[in-house]
Amino acid sequence: MRVRKLTLAAMALAAGLSLTACQNDDGTDQSATPPAASAPSSEDGGSGSAGSDQEGGTDSAGKTPNGTGGSGGTGGSDGTGGSGGSGEDGKTTKCRTDELEITAIDATVGGDDRGTVAVDLKNGGGRDCALEGYAGVDLKTNAGTLSAKRTGEQAPTIVLADGDTVTFGITYPINDTGGSGVRITGLVVTPPNETKSVTLDWPGAASLPVTDGSGTPVQVGPMGSAGQGG
């Protein structure tokens, strides 16, 4: 019985020494944490969360080749700030017949072999407006209406400020036959690109020579022309 008690005491002492060897100096028990469960330190790659890498970029769903995480593009802008296209914007609108004060005077110079009438168009519409091309010109006669033919000169665009005037010329053959000829009773003027006309008194010679169609016709010059030949 004494031998058995000594054996039990020796076993208890050995167990106590083994337990002491498993503890740190501060008394905590390291045996509760398996070595395989230890977390990586910050030096091993940060927090270790999925969706980030060591260079601060995004994961494979949005990671850029340089690791910046940005789009790297220009955002679709070409730097111009707009289409640049203008279309009809800024173009001066045409002069309307009702905005124009239209008058005509005899402008024939002594010695000319053709008569000339100058037609003035004054802008009274209270705004800038544009005239482009030729006016329509018709002479009323006792033989019917006679339409003037265009001279064929280039017709520039004329922009009229409010109160400004532009002039064009009408030339016609002088009746020196001694006969009564074709009597002119009125002048009809239609501004360029308009359909409304203005009828004026004819300020030139009272008649045109009667011709068989081979003579020089009545002609009209473009906007800005005046004098003989448009």
Coordinates of N, CA and C in Angstrom, one line a residue:
M1 N 0.8 -1.2 0.0 CA 0.0 0.0 0.0 C 0.9 1.2 0.0
R2 N 2.0 1.3 0.6 CA 2.9 2.4 0.7 C 3.5 2.7 -0.7
V3 N 3.8 1.6 -1.4 CA 4.4 1.8 -2.7 C 3.4 2.4 -3.6
R4 N 2.1 2.0 -3.5 CA 1.1 2.6 -4.4 C 0.8 4.0 -4.2
K5 N 0.9 4.5 -2.9 CA 0.7 5.9 -2.6 C 1.9 6.7 -3.1
L6 N 3.1 6.2 -3.1 CA 4.3 6.9 -3.6 C 4.1 7.1 -5.1
T7 N 3.7 6.1 -5.8 CA 3.5 6.1 -7.2 C 2.5 7.2 -7.6
L8 N 1.3 7.2 -6.9 CA 0.3 8.3 -7.2 C 0.8 9.7 -7.0
A9 N 1.6 9.9 -5.9 CA 2.1 11.2 -5.6 C 3.1 11.6 -6.7
A10 N 3.9 10.7 -7.2 CA 4.8 11.0 -8.3 C 4.1 11.4 -9.6
M11 N 3.0 10.7 -9.9 CA 2.3 11.1 -11.1 C 1.6 12.4 -11.0
A12 N 1.1 12.8 -9.8 CA 0.5 14.1 -9.6 C 1.5 15.2 -9.7
L13 N 2.7 15.0 -9.2 CA 3.8 16.0 -9.3 C 4.2 16.2 -10.8
A14 N 4.2 15.1 -11.6 CA 4.6 15.3 -13.0 C 3.5 16.0 -13.7
A15 N 2.3 15.8 -13.4 CA 1.2 16.5 -14.1 C 1.2 18.0 -13.8
G16 N 1.5 18.3 -12.6 CA 1.6 19.8 -12.2 C 2.8 20.5 -12.9
L17 N 3.9 19.8 -13.1 CA 5.0 20.4 -13.8 C 4.7 20.6 -15.3
S18 N 4.0 19.7 -15.9 CA 3.6 19.8 -17.3 C 2.7 20.9 -17.5
L19 N 1.7 21.2 -16.6 CA 0.7 22.3 -16.7 C 1.4 23.6 -16.6
T20 N 2.4 23.7 -15.8 CA 3.1 25.0 -15.6 C 3.9 25.3 -16.8
A21 N 4.5 24.3 -17.5 CA 5.3 24.5 -18.7 C 4.4 25.0 -19.9
C22 N 3.1 24.8 -19.9 CA 2.2 25.2 -21.0 C 1.7 26.6 -20.8
Q23 N 2.1 27.4 -19.8 CA 1.6 28.7 -19.6 C 2.6 29.7 -19.8
N24 N 2.2 31.0 -20.3 CA 3.1 32.2 -20.5 C 3.4 32.8 -19.2
D25 N 4.3 33.7 -19.2 CA 4.6 34.4 -18.0 C 3.5 35.2 -17.4
D26 N 2.5 35.6 -18.3 CA 1.4 36.4 -17.8 C 0.2 35.5 -17.3
G27 N 0.4 34.2 -17.4 CA -0.6 33.3 -16.9 C -1.7 32.9 -17.9
T28 N -1.6 33.4 -19.2 CA -2.6 33.0 -20.2 C -2.3 31.6 -20.7
D29 N -3.3 30.9 -21.2 CA -3.2 29.6 -21.7 C -3.1 29.6 -23.2
Q30 N -2.0 29.3 -23.8 CA -1.8 29.3 -25.3 C -2.4 28.0 -25.9
S31 N -2.8 27.1 -25.1 CA -3.3 25.8 -25.7 C -4.6 26.0 -26.3
A32 N -5.4 27.1 -26.1 CA -6.7 27.3 -26.6 C -6.7 27.7 -28.0
T33 N -5.6 28.2 -28.6 CA -5.5 28.7 -30.0 C -4.6 27.8 -30.8
P34 N -5.2 27.1 -31.8 CA -4.3 26.2 -32.6 C -3.4 27.1 -33.4
P35 N -2.2 26.7 -33.7 CA -1.2 27.4 -34.5 C -1.8 27.7 -35.9
A36 N -2.5 26.8 -36.5 CA -3.0 27.0 -37.9 C -4.0 28.1 -38.0
A37 N -4.7 28.6 -36.9 CA -5.7 29.6 -37.0 C -5.2 31.0 -36.8
S38 N -3.9 31.2 -36.8 CA -3.4 32.6 -36.6 C -3.6 33.4 -37.8
A39 N -4.0 34.8 -37.7 CA -4.3 35.7 -38.8 C -3.0 36.3 -39.3
P40 N -2.9 36.6 -40.6 CA -1.7 37.2 -41.2 C -1.5 38.6 -40.7
S41 N -0.3 39.1 -40.6 CA 0.0 40.4 -40.1 C -0.2 41.4 -41.2
S42 N -0.2 42.7 -40.9 CA -0.4 43.7 -41.9 C 0.7 43.7 -43.0
E43 N 1.9 43.2 -42.6 CA 3.0 43.2 -43.5 C 2.8 42.1 -44.6
D44 N 1.8 41.2 -44.4 CA 1.6 40.2 -45.4 C 0.6 40.5 -46.4
G45 N 0.1 41.8 -46.5 CA -0.9 42.1 -47.5 C -2.1 42.8 -47.0
G46 N -2.1 43.5 -45.9 CA -3.2 44.3 -45.5 C -4.2 43.5 -44.7
S47 N -5.5 43.9 -44.9 CA -6.6 43.3 -44.1 C -6.9 41.9 -44.6
G48 N -6.6 41.6 -45.9 CA -6.9 40.3 -46.5 C -8.3 40.2 -46.9
S49 N -9.1 41.3 -47.1 CA -10.5 41.2 -47.5 C -10.5 41.0 -49.0
A50 N -11.5 40.3 -49.5 CA -11.7 40.1 -50.9 C -12.1 41.4 -51.6
G51 N -11.6 41.7 -52.8 CA -12.0 42.9 -53.5 C -11.0 44.0 -53.4
S52 N -9.8 43.8 -52.8 CA -8.8 44.8 -52.8 C -7.5 44.1 -53.0
D53 N -6.5 44.9 -53.5 CA -5.1 44.3 -53.7 C -4.1 45.3 -53.0
Q54 N -2.9 44.9 -53.1 CA -1.9 45.6 -52.3 C -1.6 47.0 -52.9
E55 N -2.0 47.3 -54.2 CA -1.8 48.6 -54.8 C -3.0 49.5 -54.7
G56 N -4.0 49.1 -54.0 CA -5.1 50.0 -53.8 C -6.2 50.0 -54.9
G57 N -6.1 49.1 -55.9 CA -7.0 49.1 -57.0 C -8.2 48.2 -56.6
T58 N -9.1 48.0 -57.5 CA -10.3 47.2 -57.3 C -9.9 45.7 -57.6
D59 N -10.9 44.8 -57.4 CA -10.7 43.4 -57.7 C -10.9 43.2 -59.2
S60 N -11.0 42.0 -59.6 CA -11.0 41.6 -61.0 C -12.3 42.2 -61.7
A61 N -13.3 42.5 -60.9 CA -14.5 43.0 -61.6 C -14.3 44.5 -62.1
G62 N -13.3 45.2 -61.6 CA -13.2 46.6 -62.0 C -11.7 47.1 -61.9
K63 N -10.8 46.2 -61.9 CA -9.4 46.5 -61.7 C -8.8 47.0 -63.1
T64 N -8.1 48.1 -63.1 CA -7.4 48.6 -64.3 C -6.0 48.1 -64.3
P65 N -5.4 48.0 -65.5 CA -4.0 47.5 -65.7 C -3.0 48.2 -64.8
N66 N -3.2 49.5 -64.6 CA -2.2 50.2 -63.8 C -2.5 50.2 -62.3
G67 N -3.5 49.6 -61.9 CA -3.9 49.4 -60.5 C -4.4 50.7 -59.8
T68 N -4.8 51.7 -60.7 CA -5.3 52.9 -60.1 C -6.7 52.9 -59.7
G69 N -7.5 51.9 -60.3 CA -8.9 51.8 -60.0 C -9.8 52.8 -60.8
G70 N -9.2 53.7 -61.6 CA -9.9 54.7 -62.4 C -10.3 54.2 -63.7
S71 N -11.1 55.0 -64.5 CA -11.5 54.5 -65.8 C -10.4 54.7 -66.8
G72 N -9.5 55.7 -66.6 CA -8.4 55.9 -67.6 C -8.9 56.6 -68.9
G73 N -10.2 56.8 -69.1 CA -10.7 57.4 -70.3 C -11.0 58.9 -70.1
T74 N -11.5 59.5 -71.3 CA -11.7 60.9 -71.3 C -13.2 61.3 -70.9
G75 N -14.0 60.3 -70.8 CA -15.4 60.5 -70.4 C -16.2 60.9 -71.7
G76 N -15.7 60.7 -72.9 CA -16.5 61.0 -74.1 C -16.4 62.4 -74.5
S77 N -15.7 63.2 -73.9 CA -15.6 64.6 -74.3 C -14.5 64.9 -75.2
D78 N -14.7 65.7 -76.2 CA -13.6 66.0 -77.1 C -13.0 67.4 -76.8
G79 N -13.4 68.0 -75.7 CA -12.8 69.2 -75.2 C -13.4 70.5 -75.9
T80 N -14.3 70.3 -76.8 CA -14.9 71.4 -77.5 C -16.0 72.1 -76.7
G81 N -16.7 71.3 -75.8 CA -17.8 71.9 -75.1 C -19.1 71.9 -75.8
G82 N -19.2 71.4 -77.0 CA -20.4 71.4 -77.7 C -20.2 70.9 -79.1
S83 N -21.3 70.9 -79.9 CA -21.2 70.3 -81.2 C -20.6 71.3 -82.2
G84 N -20.6 72.5 -81.9 CA -19.9 73.5 -82.8 C -20.7 73.8 -84.0
G85 N -21.7 72.9 -84.2 CA -22.5 73.2 -85.4 C -23.4 74.4 -85.1
S86 N -23.6 75.3 -86.2 CA -24.5 76.4 -86.0 C -25.8 76.3 -86.6
G87 N -25.9 75.4 -87.9 CA -27.2 75.4 -88.5 C -27.6 76.7 -89.0
E88 N -29.0 77.2 -88.6 CA -29.6 78.5 -89.0 C -29.4 79.6 -87.9
D89 N -28.8 79.2 -86.8 CA -28.7 80.2 -85.7 C -27.8 81.3 -86.1
G90 N -28.2 82.6 -85.7 CA -27.4 83.7 -86.0 C -27.6 84.3 -87.4
K91 N -28.4 83.7 -88.2 CA -28.6 84.2 -89.6 C -29.7 85.3 -89.5
T92 N -29.4 86.4 -90.2 CA -30.4 87.5 -90.2 C -31.6 87.1 -91.1
T93 N -32.8 87.3 -90.6 CA -34.0 86.9 -91.3 C -34.3 87.9 -92.4
K94 N -35.0 87.4 -93.4 CA -35.2 88.2 -94.6 C -36.2 89.4 -94.3
C95 N -36.0 90.4 -95.2 CA -36.9 91.6 -95.1 C -38.3 91.2 -95.6
R96 N -39.3 91.6 -94.9 CA -40.6 91.4 -95.4 C -41.1 92.6 -96.1
T97 N -42.1 92.4 -97.0 CA -42.6 93.6 -97.8 C -43.2 94.7 -96.9
D98 N -43.9 94.3 -95.9 CA -44.5 95.2 -95.0 C -43.5 96.0 -94.2
E99 N -42.2 95.6 -94.1 CA -41.2 96.3 -93.3 C -40.5 97.3 -94.2
L100 N -40.7 97.3 -95.5 CA -39.9 98.1 -96.4 C -40.7 99.3 -97.0
E101 N -40.1 100.4 -97.0 CA -40.7 101.6 -97.7 C -40.0 101.6 -99.1
I102 N -40.8 101.4 -100.1 CA -40.3 101.3 -101.5 C -40.7 102.5 -102.3
T103 N -39.7 103.1 -102.9 CA -40.0 104.3 -103.8 C -39.2 104.1 -105.1
A104 N -39.6 104.9 -106.1 CA -38.9 104.8 -107.4 C -38.7 106.3 -107.9
I105 N -37.5 106.5 -108.5 CA -37.3 107.8 -109.2 C -36.6 107.6 -110.5
D106 N -36.8 108.6 -111.4 CA -36.1 108.6 -112.7 C -34.7 108.9 -112.5
A107 N -33.8 108.0 -112.9 CA -32.3 108.2 -112.8 C -31.6 108.3 -114.1
T108 N -32.3 108.6 -115.2 CA -31.7 108.6 -116.5 C -30.8 109.8 -116.6
V109 N -29.6 109.6 -117.1 CA -28.6 110.6 -117.4 C -28.7 111.1 -118.8
G110 N -28.7 112.4 -119.0 CA -28.8 113.0 -120.4 C -27.8 112.4 -121.3
G111 N -28.2 112.0 -122.5 CA -27.3 111.4 -123.5 C -27.3 109.9 -123.5
D112 N -27.9 109.3 -122.5 CA -27.9 107.8 -122.4 C -28.9 107.3 -123.5
D113 N -28.6 106.2 -124.1 CA -29.4 105.6 -125.1 C -30.5 104.7 -124.5
R114 N -30.4 104.5 -123.1 CA -31.4 103.7 -122.4 C -31.9 104.6 -121.2
G115 N -33.1 104.4 -120.8 CA -33.6 105.0 -119.7 C -33.4 104.2 -118.4
T116 N -33.3 104.9 -117.2 CA -33.0 104.2 -116.0 C -34.0 104.7 -114.9
V117 N -34.5 103.8 -114.1 CA -35.3 104.0 -113.0 C -34.6 103.4 -111.8
A118 N -34.4 104.2 -110.7 CA -33.8 103.7 -109.5 C -34.9 103.4 -108.4
V119 N -34.8 102.2 -107.9 CA -35.8 101.8 -106.9 C -35.1 101.7 -105.5
D120 N -35.6 102.4 -104.5 CA -35.1 102.4 -103.2 C -35.9 101.5 -102.3
L121 N -35.3 100.7 -101.4 CA -36.0 99.9 -100.4 C -35.4 100.3 -99.1
K122 N -36.2 100.9 -98.2 CA -35.7 101.4 -96.9 C -36.3 100.5 -95.8
N123 N -35.5 100.1 -95.0 CA -35.9 99.2 -93.9 C -36.5 100.0 -92.8
G124 N -37.8 99.8 -92.5 CA -38.5 100.5 -91.5 C -39.1 99.5 -90.5
G125 N -38.6 98.3 -90.4 CA -39.2 97.2 -89.6 C -38.7 97.2 -88.1
G126 N -37.8 98.1 -87.8 CA -37.3 98.2 -86.4 C -36.3 97.1 -86.0
R127 N -35.8 96.4 -87.0 CA -34.8 95.3 -86.8 C -33.9 95.2 -88.0
D128 N -32.8 94.5 -87.9 CA -32.0 94.2 -89.1 C -32.7 93.1 -89.9
C129 N -32.6 93.2 -91.2 CA -33.1 92.2 -92.1 C -32.3 92.1 -93.3
A130 N -32.4 91.0 -94.1 CA -31.6 90.7 -95.2 C -32.4 90.6 -96.5
L131 N -31.7 91.1 -97.6 CA -32.3 91.0 -98.9 C -31.2 90.3 -99.8
E132 N -31.7 89.2 -100.5 CA -30.7 88.4 -101.2 C -31.3 88.1 -102.6
G133 N -30.6 88.5 -103.6 CA -31.1 88.2 -105.0 C -31.7 89.4 -105.7
Y134 N -32.6 89.1 -106.5 CA -33.3 90.1 -107.4 C -34.7 90.3 -106.9
A135 N -35.1 91.6 -107.0 CA -36.6 91.9 -106.8 C -37.3 91.5 -108.1
G136 N -38.6 91.2 -108.0 CA -39.4 91.0 -109.1 C -39.9 92.4 -109.6
V137 N -39.9 92.6 -110.9 CA -40.3 93.9 -111.5 C -41.2 93.7 -112.7
D138 N -42.4 94.3 -112.6 CA -43.3 94.2 -113.7 C -43.8 95.6 -114.1
L139 N -43.9 95.9 -115.4 CA -44.4 97.1 -115.9 C -45.8 96.9 -116.3
K140 N -46.7 97.7 -115.8 CA -48.1 97.7 -116.3 C -48.2 98.6 -117.6
T141 N -48.7 98.1 -118.6 CA -48.8 98.9 -119.9 C -50.2 98.8 -120.4
N142 N -50.5 99.6 -121.4 CA -51.8 99.5 -122.1 C -51.9 98.2 -122.9
A143 N -50.8 97.5 -123.1 CA -50.8 96.3 -123.8 C -50.7 95.0 -122.9
G144 N -50.7 95.2 -121.6 CA -50.6 94.1 -120.7 C -49.4 94.3 -119.8
T145 N -49.1 93.3 -119.0 CA -48.0 93.3 -118.1 C -46.7 92.8 -118.7
L146 N -45.6 93.6 -118.5 CA -44.3 93.3 -119.1 C -43.4 93.0 -117.9
S147 N -42.8 91.8 -117.8 CA -41.9 91.5 -116.8 C -40.5 91.8 -117.2
A148 N -39.7 92.4 -116.3 CA -38.3 92.8 -116.5 C -37.5 91.5 -116.4
K149 N -36.4 91.4 -117.2 CA -35.5 90.3 -117.2 C -34.3 90.7 -116.3
R150 N -33.7 89.7 -115.7 CA -32.6 89.9 -114.8 C -31.3 90.1 -115.7
T151 N -30.4 91.0 -115.2 CA -29.2 91.2 -115.9 C -28.2 90.1 -115.8
G152 N -28.3 89.2 -114.8 CA -27.5 88.0 -114.7 C -26.3 88.3 -113.8
E153 N -26.1 89.5 -113.3 CA -25.0 89.9 -112.4 C -25.2 89.1 -111.0
Q154 N -24.0 88.9 -110.4 CA -24.1 88.2 -109.1 C -24.9 89.1 -108.1
A155 N -25.7 88.4 -107.3 CA -26.6 89.1 -106.4 C -26.1 88.8 -105.0
P156 N -25.4 89.7 -104.3 CA -24.9 89.5 -103.0 C -26.1 89.6 -102.0
T157 N -25.8 89.1 -100.8 CA -26.8 89.3 -99.7 C -26.6 90.7 -99.1
I158 N -27.6 91.5 -99.0 CA -27.6 92.8 -98.4 C -28.3 92.8 -97.0
V159 N -27.5 93.1 -96.0 CA -28.1 93.2 -94.6 C -28.4 94.7 -94.4
L160 N -29.7 95.0 -94.1 CA -30.1 96.4 -93.9 C -30.4 96.6 -92.4
A161 N -29.7 97.5 -91.8 CA -30.1 97.9 -90.4 C -31.3 98.7 -90.5
D162 N -32.0 98.9 -89.4 CA -33.2 99.7 -89.4 C -32.9 101.1 -89.8
G163 N -33.7 101.6 -90.8 CA -33.5 102.9 -91.3 C -32.6 103.0 -92.5
D164 N -31.8 101.9 -92.8 CA -30.9 101.9 -94.0 C -31.7 101.7 -95.3
T165 N -31.1 102.0 -96.4 CA -31.7 101.9 -97.7 C -30.8 101.2 -98.7
V166 N -31.3 100.4 -99.6 CA -30.6 99.8 -100.7 C -31.3 100.1 -102.0
T167 N -30.5 100.2 -103.0 CA -31.1 100.6 -104.3 C -30.8 99.6 -105.4
F168 N -31.7 99.4 -106.3 CA -31.4 98.6 -107.5 C -32.0 99.4 -108.7
G169 N -31.4 99.0 -109.9 CA -31.8 99.8 -111.1 C -32.6 99.0 -112.1
I170 N -33.5 99.7 -112.8 CA -34.3 99.2 -113.9 C -33.9 100.0 -115.1
T171 N -33.5 99.3 -116.2 CA -33.2 99.9 -117.5 C -34.2 99.5 -118.5
Y172 N -34.4 100.4 -119.5 CA -35.5 100.2 -120.5 C -35.1 100.9 -121.8
P173 N -35.6 100.5 -122.9 CA -35.3 101.2 -124.2 C -36.1 102.5 -124.3
I174 N -35.5 103.5 -124.8 CA -36.2 104.8 -125.0 C -37.0 104.8 -126.3
N175 N -38.2 105.3 -126.3 CA -39.0 105.4 -127.5 C -38.6 106.6 -128.2
D176 N -37.8 106.5 -129.3 CA -37.5 107.6 -130.1 C -38.0 107.4 -131.6
T177 N -39.0 106.6 -131.7 CA -39.6 106.3 -133.0 C -40.5 107.4 -133.5
G178 N -41.0 108.3 -132.6 CA -41.9 109.3 -133.1 C -43.3 108.8 -132.9
G179 N -43.5 107.5 -132.6 CA -44.9 107.0 -132.4 C -45.3 107.0 -131.0
S180 N -46.5 106.7 -130.7 CA -47.0 106.6 -129.3 C -46.4 105.5 -128.5
G181 N -46.0 104.4 -129.2 CA -45.4 103.3 -128.5 C -46.3 102.6 -127.6
V182 N -45.7 101.9 -126.6 CA -46.5 101.2 -125.6 C -46.5 102.0 -124.3
R183 N -47.6 102.5 -123.9 CA -47.8 103.4 -122.8 C -47.6 102.6 -121.4
I184 N -46.8 103.1 -120.6 CA -46.6 102.5 -119.2 C -47.5 103.2 -118.2
T185 N -48.2 102.4 -117.5 CA -49.2 102.9 -116.5 C -48.9 102.6 -115.1
G186 N -47.9 101.8 -114.8 CA -47.5 101.6 -113.4 C -46.3 100.6 -113.3
L187 N -45.8 100.6 -112.1 CA -44.6 99.7 -111.7 C -44.9 98.9 -110.5
V188 N -44.7 97.5 -110.7 CA -45.0 96.6 -109.6 C -43.7 96.0 -109.1
V189 N -43.4 96.1 -107.8 CA -42.1 95.7 -107.3 C -42.4 94.6 -106.2
T190 N -41.7 93.5 -106.3 CA -41.8 92.4 -105.3 C -40.5 92.2 -104.7
P191 N -40.2 92.4 -103.4 CA -38.9 92.2 -102.8 C -38.5 90.8 -103.0
P192 N -37.1 90.6 -102.9 CA -36.6 89.2 -103.1 C -37.2 88.2 -102.1
N193 N -37.6 87.0 -102.6 CA -38.1 85.9 -101.7 C -39.4 86.3 -101.0
E194 N -40.1 87.3 -101.6 CA -41.4 87.6 -101.1 C -42.5 87.4 -102.1
T195 N -43.8 87.3 -101.7 CA -44.9 87.2 -102.7 C -45.8 88.4 -102.7
K196 N -45.7 89.2 -101.7 CA -46.5 90.4 -101.6 C -45.8 91.6 -102.4
S197 N -46.5 92.2 -103.2 CA -46.0 93.3 -104.1 C -46.4 94.7 -103.7
V198 N -45.7 95.7 -104.2 CA -46.1 97.1 -104.0 C -46.2 97.7 -105.4
T199 N -47.3 98.4 -105.7 CA -47.5 99.1 -107.0 C -47.2 100.6 -106.8
L200 N -46.4 101.1 -107.7 CA -45.9 102.4 -107.7 C -46.2 103.1 -109.0
D201 N -46.2 104.4 -109.0 CA -46.3 105.2 -110.2 C -45.0 105.0 -110.9
W202 N -45.0 105.0 -112.3 CA -43.8 104.8 -113.1 C -43.2 106.2 -113.3
P203 N -42.0 106.4 -112.8 CA -41.3 107.7 -112.9 C -40.5 108.0 -114.2
G204 N -40.4 107.0 -115.0 CA -39.6 107.2 -116.2 C -40.3 107.7 -117.4
A205 N -39.8 107.5 -118.6 CA -40.5 107.9 -119.8 C -41.8 107.3 -119.9
A206 N -42.7 108.0 -120.6 CA -44.1 107.6 -120.7 C -44.4 106.3 -121.4
S207 N -43.5 106.0 -122.4 CA -43.8 104.9 -123.3 C -42.5 104.1 -123.6
L208 N -42.7 102.9 -124.1 CA -41.6 102.1 -124.7 C -41.9 102.0 -126.2
P209 N -40.8 101.8 -126.9 CA -41.0 101.6 -128.4 C -41.7 100.2 -128.7
V210 N -42.5 100.3 -129.7 CA -43.1 99.0 -130.2 C -42.0 98.2 -130.9
T211 N -41.8 97.0 -130.5 CA -40.8 96.2 -131.2 C -41.4 94.8 -131.5
D212 N -40.7 94.1 -132.4 CA -41.1 92.7 -132.7 C -40.5 91.7 -131.8
G213 N -39.9 92.1 -130.7 CA -39.3 91.2 -129.8 C -37.8 91.1 -130.0
S214 N -37.3 91.8 -131.0 CA -35.8 91.7 -131.2 C -35.1 92.9 -130.5
G215 N -35.8 93.8 -130.0 CA -35.1 94.9 -129.3 C -34.6 94.6 -127.9
T216 N -33.9 95.6 -127.3 CA -33.4 95.4 -126.0 C -34.5 95.4 -125.0
P217 N -34.6 94.4 -124.1 CA -35.7 94.3 -123.2 C -35.5 95.2 -122.0
V218 N -36.6 95.3 -121.2 CA -36.5 95.9 -119.9 C -35.7 95.0 -118.9
Q219 N -34.7 95.5 -118.2 CA -33.9 94.7 -117.4 C -33.9 95.2 -116.0
V220 N -33.6 94.3 -115.0 CA -33.5 94.7 -113.6 C -32.2 94.1 -113.0
G221 N -31.5 95.0 -112.3 CA -30.3 94.6 -111.7 C -30.5 94.0 -110.2
P222 N -29.5 93.4 -109.7 CA -29.6 92.8 -108.3 C -29.6 93.9 -107.2
M223 N -29.8 93.5 -106.0 CA -29.8 94.4 -104.9 C -28.4 95.1 -104.8
G224 N -28.5 96.4 -104.6 CA -27.2 97.2 -104.5 C -26.8 97.8 -105.8
S225 N -27.4 97.4 -106.9 CA -27.1 98.0 -108.2 C -27.9 99.2 -108.5
A226 N -27.4 100.1 -109.3 CA -28.1 101.3 -109.8 C -27.5 101.8 -111.0
G227 N -28.2 102.6 -111.8 CA -27.6 103.2 -112.9 C -27.8 102.3 -114.2
Q228 N -27.2 102.8 -115.2 CA -27.4 102.1 -116.5 C -26.9 100.7 -116.5
G229 N -27.6 99.7 -117.0 CA -27.2 98.3 -117.1 C -27.3 97.6 -115.7
G230 N -28.0 98.2 -114.8 CA -28.2 97.6 -113.5 C -27.1 98.0 -112.5

